[in-house]
PDB file of C-alpha atoms in Angstrom:
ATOM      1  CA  UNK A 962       4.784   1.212  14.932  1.00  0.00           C
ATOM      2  CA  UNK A 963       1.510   3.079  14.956  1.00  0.00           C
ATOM      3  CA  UNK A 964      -1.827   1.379  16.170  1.00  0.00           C
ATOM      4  CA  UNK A 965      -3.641   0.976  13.059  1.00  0.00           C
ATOM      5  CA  UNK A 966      -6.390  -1.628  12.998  1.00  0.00           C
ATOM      6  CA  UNK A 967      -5.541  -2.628   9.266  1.00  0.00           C
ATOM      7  CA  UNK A 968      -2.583  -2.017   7.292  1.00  0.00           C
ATOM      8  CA  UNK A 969      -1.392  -2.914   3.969  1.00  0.00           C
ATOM      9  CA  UNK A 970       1.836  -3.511   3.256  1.00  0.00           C
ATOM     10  CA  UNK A 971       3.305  -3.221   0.110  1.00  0.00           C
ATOM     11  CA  UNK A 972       6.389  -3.403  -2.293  1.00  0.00           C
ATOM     12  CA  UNK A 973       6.970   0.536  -2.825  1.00  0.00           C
ATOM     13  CA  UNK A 974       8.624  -0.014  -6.080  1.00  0.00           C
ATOM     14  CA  UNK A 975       6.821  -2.558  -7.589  1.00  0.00           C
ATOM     15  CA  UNK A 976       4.299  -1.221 -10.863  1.00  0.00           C
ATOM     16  CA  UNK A 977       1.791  -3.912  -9.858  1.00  0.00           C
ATOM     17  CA  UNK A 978       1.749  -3.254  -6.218  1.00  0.00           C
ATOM     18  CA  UNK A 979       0.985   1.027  -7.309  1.00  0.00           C
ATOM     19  CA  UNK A 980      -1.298   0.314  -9.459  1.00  0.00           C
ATOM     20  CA  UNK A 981      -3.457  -2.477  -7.043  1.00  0.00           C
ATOM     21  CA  UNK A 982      -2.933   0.216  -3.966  1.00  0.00           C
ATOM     22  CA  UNK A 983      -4.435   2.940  -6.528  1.00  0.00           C
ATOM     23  CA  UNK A 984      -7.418   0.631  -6.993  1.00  0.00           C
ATOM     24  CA  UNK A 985      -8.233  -0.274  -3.140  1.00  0.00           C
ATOM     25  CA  UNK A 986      -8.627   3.236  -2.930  1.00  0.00           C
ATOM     26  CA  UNK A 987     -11.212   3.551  -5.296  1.00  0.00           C
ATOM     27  CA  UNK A 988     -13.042   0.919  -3.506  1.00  0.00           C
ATOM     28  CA  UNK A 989     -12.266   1.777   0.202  1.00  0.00           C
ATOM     29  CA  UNK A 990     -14.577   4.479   0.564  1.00  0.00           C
ATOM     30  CA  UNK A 991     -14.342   5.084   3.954  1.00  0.00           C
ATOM     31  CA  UNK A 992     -10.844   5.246   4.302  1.00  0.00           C
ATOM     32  CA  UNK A 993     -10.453   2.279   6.879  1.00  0.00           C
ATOM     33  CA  UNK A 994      -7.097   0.996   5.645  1.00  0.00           C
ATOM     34  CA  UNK A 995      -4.047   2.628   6.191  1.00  0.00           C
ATOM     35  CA  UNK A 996      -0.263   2.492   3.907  1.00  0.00           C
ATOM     36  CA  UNK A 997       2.659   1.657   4.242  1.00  0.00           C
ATOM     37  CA  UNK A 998       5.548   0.319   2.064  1.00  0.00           C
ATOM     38  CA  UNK A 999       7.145  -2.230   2.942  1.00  0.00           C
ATOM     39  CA  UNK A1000      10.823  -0.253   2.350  1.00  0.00           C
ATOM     40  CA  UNK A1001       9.596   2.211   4.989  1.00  0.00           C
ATOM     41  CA  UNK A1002      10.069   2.099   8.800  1.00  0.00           C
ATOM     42  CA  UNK A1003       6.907   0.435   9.787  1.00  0.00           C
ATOM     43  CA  UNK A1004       7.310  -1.895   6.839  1.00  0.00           C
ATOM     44  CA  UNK A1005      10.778  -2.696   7.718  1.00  0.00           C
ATOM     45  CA  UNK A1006       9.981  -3.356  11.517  1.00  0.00           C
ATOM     46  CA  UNK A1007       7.296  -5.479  10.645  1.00  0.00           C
ATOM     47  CA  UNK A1008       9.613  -7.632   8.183  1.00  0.00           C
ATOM     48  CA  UNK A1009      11.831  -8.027  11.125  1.00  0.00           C
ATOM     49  CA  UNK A1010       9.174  -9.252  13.673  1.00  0.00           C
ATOM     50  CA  UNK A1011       8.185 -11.647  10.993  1.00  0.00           C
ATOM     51  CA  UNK A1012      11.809 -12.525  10.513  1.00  0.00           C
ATOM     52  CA  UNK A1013      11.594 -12.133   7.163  1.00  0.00           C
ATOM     53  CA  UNK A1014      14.729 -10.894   4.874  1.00  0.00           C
ATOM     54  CA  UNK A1015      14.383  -6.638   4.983  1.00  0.00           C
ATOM     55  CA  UNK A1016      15.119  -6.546   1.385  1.00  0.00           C
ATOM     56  CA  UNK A1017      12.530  -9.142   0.162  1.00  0.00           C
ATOM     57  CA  UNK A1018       9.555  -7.348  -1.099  1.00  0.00           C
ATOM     58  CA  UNK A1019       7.747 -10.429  -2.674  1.00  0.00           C
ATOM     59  CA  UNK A1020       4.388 -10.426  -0.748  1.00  0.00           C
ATOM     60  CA  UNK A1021       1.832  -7.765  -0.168  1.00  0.00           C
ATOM     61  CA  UNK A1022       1.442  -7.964   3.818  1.00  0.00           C
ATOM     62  CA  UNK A1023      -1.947  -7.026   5.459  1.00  0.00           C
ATOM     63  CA  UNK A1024      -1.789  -6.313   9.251  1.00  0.00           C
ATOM     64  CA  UNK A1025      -5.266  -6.696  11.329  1.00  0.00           C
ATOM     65  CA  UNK A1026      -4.483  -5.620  14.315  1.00  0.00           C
ATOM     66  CA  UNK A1027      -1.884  -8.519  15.617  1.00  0.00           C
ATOM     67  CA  UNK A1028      -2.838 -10.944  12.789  1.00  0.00           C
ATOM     68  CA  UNK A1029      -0.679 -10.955   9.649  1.00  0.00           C
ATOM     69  CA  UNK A1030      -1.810 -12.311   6.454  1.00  0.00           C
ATOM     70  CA  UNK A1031       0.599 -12.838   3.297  1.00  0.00           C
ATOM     71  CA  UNK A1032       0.430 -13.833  -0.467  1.00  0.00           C
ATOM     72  CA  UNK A1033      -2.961 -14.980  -1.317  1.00  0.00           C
ATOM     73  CA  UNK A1034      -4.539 -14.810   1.764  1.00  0.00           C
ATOM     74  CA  UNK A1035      -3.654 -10.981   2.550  1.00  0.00           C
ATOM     75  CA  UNK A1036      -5.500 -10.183  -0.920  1.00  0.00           C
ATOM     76  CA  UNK A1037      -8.213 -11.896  -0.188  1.00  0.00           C
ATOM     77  CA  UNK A1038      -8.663 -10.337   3.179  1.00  0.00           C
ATOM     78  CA  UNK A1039      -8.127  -6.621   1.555  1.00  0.00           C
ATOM     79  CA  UNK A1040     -10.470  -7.844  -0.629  1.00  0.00           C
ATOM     80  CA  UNK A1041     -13.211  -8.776   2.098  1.00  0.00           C
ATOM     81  CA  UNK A1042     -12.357  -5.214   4.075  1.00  0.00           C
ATOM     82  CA  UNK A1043     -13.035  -3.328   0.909  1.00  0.00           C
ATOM     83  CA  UNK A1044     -16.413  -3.862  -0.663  1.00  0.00           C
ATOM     84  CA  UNK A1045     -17.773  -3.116  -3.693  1.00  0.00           C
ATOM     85  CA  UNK A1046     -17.891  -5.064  -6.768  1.00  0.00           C
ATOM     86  CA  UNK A1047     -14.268  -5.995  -6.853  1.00  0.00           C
ATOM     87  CA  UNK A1048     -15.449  -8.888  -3.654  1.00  0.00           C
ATOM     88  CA  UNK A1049     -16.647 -11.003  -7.109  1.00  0.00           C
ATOM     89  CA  UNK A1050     -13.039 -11.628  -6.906  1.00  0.00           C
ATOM     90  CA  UNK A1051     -13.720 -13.695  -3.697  1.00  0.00           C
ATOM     91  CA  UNK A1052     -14.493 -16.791  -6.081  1.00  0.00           C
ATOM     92  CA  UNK A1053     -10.975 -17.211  -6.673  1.00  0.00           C
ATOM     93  CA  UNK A1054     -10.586 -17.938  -2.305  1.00  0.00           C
ATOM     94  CA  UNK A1055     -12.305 -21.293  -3.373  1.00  0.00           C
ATOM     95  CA  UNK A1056      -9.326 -22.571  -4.835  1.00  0.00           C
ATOM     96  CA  UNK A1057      -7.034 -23.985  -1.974  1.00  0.00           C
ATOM     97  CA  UNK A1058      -4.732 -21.741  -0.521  1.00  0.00           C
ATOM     98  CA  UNK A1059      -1.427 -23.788  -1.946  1.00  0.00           C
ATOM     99  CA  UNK A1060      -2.921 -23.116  -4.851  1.00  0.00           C
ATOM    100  CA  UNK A1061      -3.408 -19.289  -4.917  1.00  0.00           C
ATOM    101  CA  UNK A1062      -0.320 -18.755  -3.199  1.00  0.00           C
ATOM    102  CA  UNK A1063       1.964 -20.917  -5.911  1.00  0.00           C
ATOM    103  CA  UNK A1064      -0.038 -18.349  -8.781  1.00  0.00           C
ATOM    104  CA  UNK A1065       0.485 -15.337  -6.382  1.00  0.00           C
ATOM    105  CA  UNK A1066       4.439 -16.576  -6.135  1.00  0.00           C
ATOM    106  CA  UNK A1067       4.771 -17.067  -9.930  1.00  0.00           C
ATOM    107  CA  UNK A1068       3.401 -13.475 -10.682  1.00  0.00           C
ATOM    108  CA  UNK A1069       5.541 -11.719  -7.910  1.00  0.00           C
ATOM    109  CA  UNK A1070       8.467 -12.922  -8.910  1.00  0.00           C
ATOM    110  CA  UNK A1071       7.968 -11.936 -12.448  1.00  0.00           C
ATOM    111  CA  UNK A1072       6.457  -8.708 -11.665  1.00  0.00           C
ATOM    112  CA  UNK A1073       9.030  -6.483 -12.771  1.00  0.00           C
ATOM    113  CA  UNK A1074       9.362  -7.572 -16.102  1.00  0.00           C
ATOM    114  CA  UNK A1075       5.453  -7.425 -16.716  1.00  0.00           C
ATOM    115  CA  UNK A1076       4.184  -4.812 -14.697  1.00  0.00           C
ATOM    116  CA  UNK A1077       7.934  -2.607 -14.536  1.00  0.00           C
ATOM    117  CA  UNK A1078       9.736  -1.039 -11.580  1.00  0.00           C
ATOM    118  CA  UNK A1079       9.238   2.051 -10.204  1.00  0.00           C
ATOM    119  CA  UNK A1080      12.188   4.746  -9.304  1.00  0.00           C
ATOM    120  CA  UNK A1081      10.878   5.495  -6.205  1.00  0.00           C
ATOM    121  CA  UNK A1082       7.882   5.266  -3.830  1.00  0.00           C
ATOM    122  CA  UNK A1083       5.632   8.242  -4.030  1.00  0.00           C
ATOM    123  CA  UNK A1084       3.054   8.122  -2.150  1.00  0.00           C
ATOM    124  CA  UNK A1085       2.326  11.761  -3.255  1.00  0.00           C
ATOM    125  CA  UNK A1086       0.215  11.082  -5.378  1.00  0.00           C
ATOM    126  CA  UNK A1087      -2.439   9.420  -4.127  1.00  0.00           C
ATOM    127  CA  UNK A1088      -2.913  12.598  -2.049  1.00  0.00           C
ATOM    128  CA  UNK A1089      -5.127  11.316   0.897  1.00  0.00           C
ATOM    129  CA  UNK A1090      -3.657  12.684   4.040  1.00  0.00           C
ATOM    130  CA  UNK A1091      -3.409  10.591   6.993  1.00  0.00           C
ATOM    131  CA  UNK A1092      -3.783   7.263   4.867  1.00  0.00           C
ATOM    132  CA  UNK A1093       0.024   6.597   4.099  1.00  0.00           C
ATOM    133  CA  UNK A1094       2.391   6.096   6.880  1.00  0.00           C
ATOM    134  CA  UNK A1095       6.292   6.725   6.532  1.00  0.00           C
TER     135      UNK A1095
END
């Protein structure tokens, strides 16, 4: 896996996931995080060093350095890494964690049917070179 200092992990498919990843880049100006999806090699090897089913895309996954941070937590820590206005978001991390992660839970598992599902992963788009890994 490459030596990244942060990397988000994320469902490749998933409407929601796109369109959150689109809007960390608007707000991570200096390029510090890196991409990957989670269907992708480096996404995959991490699932399986977290023994976590390889076909289970239900949780955004940040990676700082060797801590992991899922559900919730990982979005809160994106979040924090970012900047910018969006950190007003940080009043939700008051809330208890069981908390945040039962809403984050509900959402991903319905996220298909309100946010859609994507035909493939293209990280294309986004054009940023050097950003998006596998």
């Amino acid at each position: 896996m490459i030596n990244t200092e942060k990397i988000v992990f994320f469902d490749g498919l998933c409407g929601l996931c796109d369109g959150s990843i689109s809007l960390i880049l608007k707000f991570d100006k200096n390029n510090i995080l890196k991409y990957s999806s989670l269907q992708g090699k480096s996404g995959q090897v991490l699932l399986k060093k977290l023994n976590k089913d390889l076909k289970e895309f239900d949780t955004v996954i940040f990676k700082v350095n060797d801590q992991v941070y899922t559900k919730s937590t990982a979005v809160f820590k994106i979040i924090e890494s970012i900047g910018g206005w969006i950190k007003v978001l940080l009043i939700f991390n008051l809330f208890p964690t069981k908390i945040n992660d039962w809403i984050y839970s509900k959402i991903a598992k319905n996220r298909f049917k309100l946010f859609g599902k994507l035909d493939n992963c293209d990280i294309s788009k986004f054009n940023i070179p050097g950003q998006f890994i596998d």
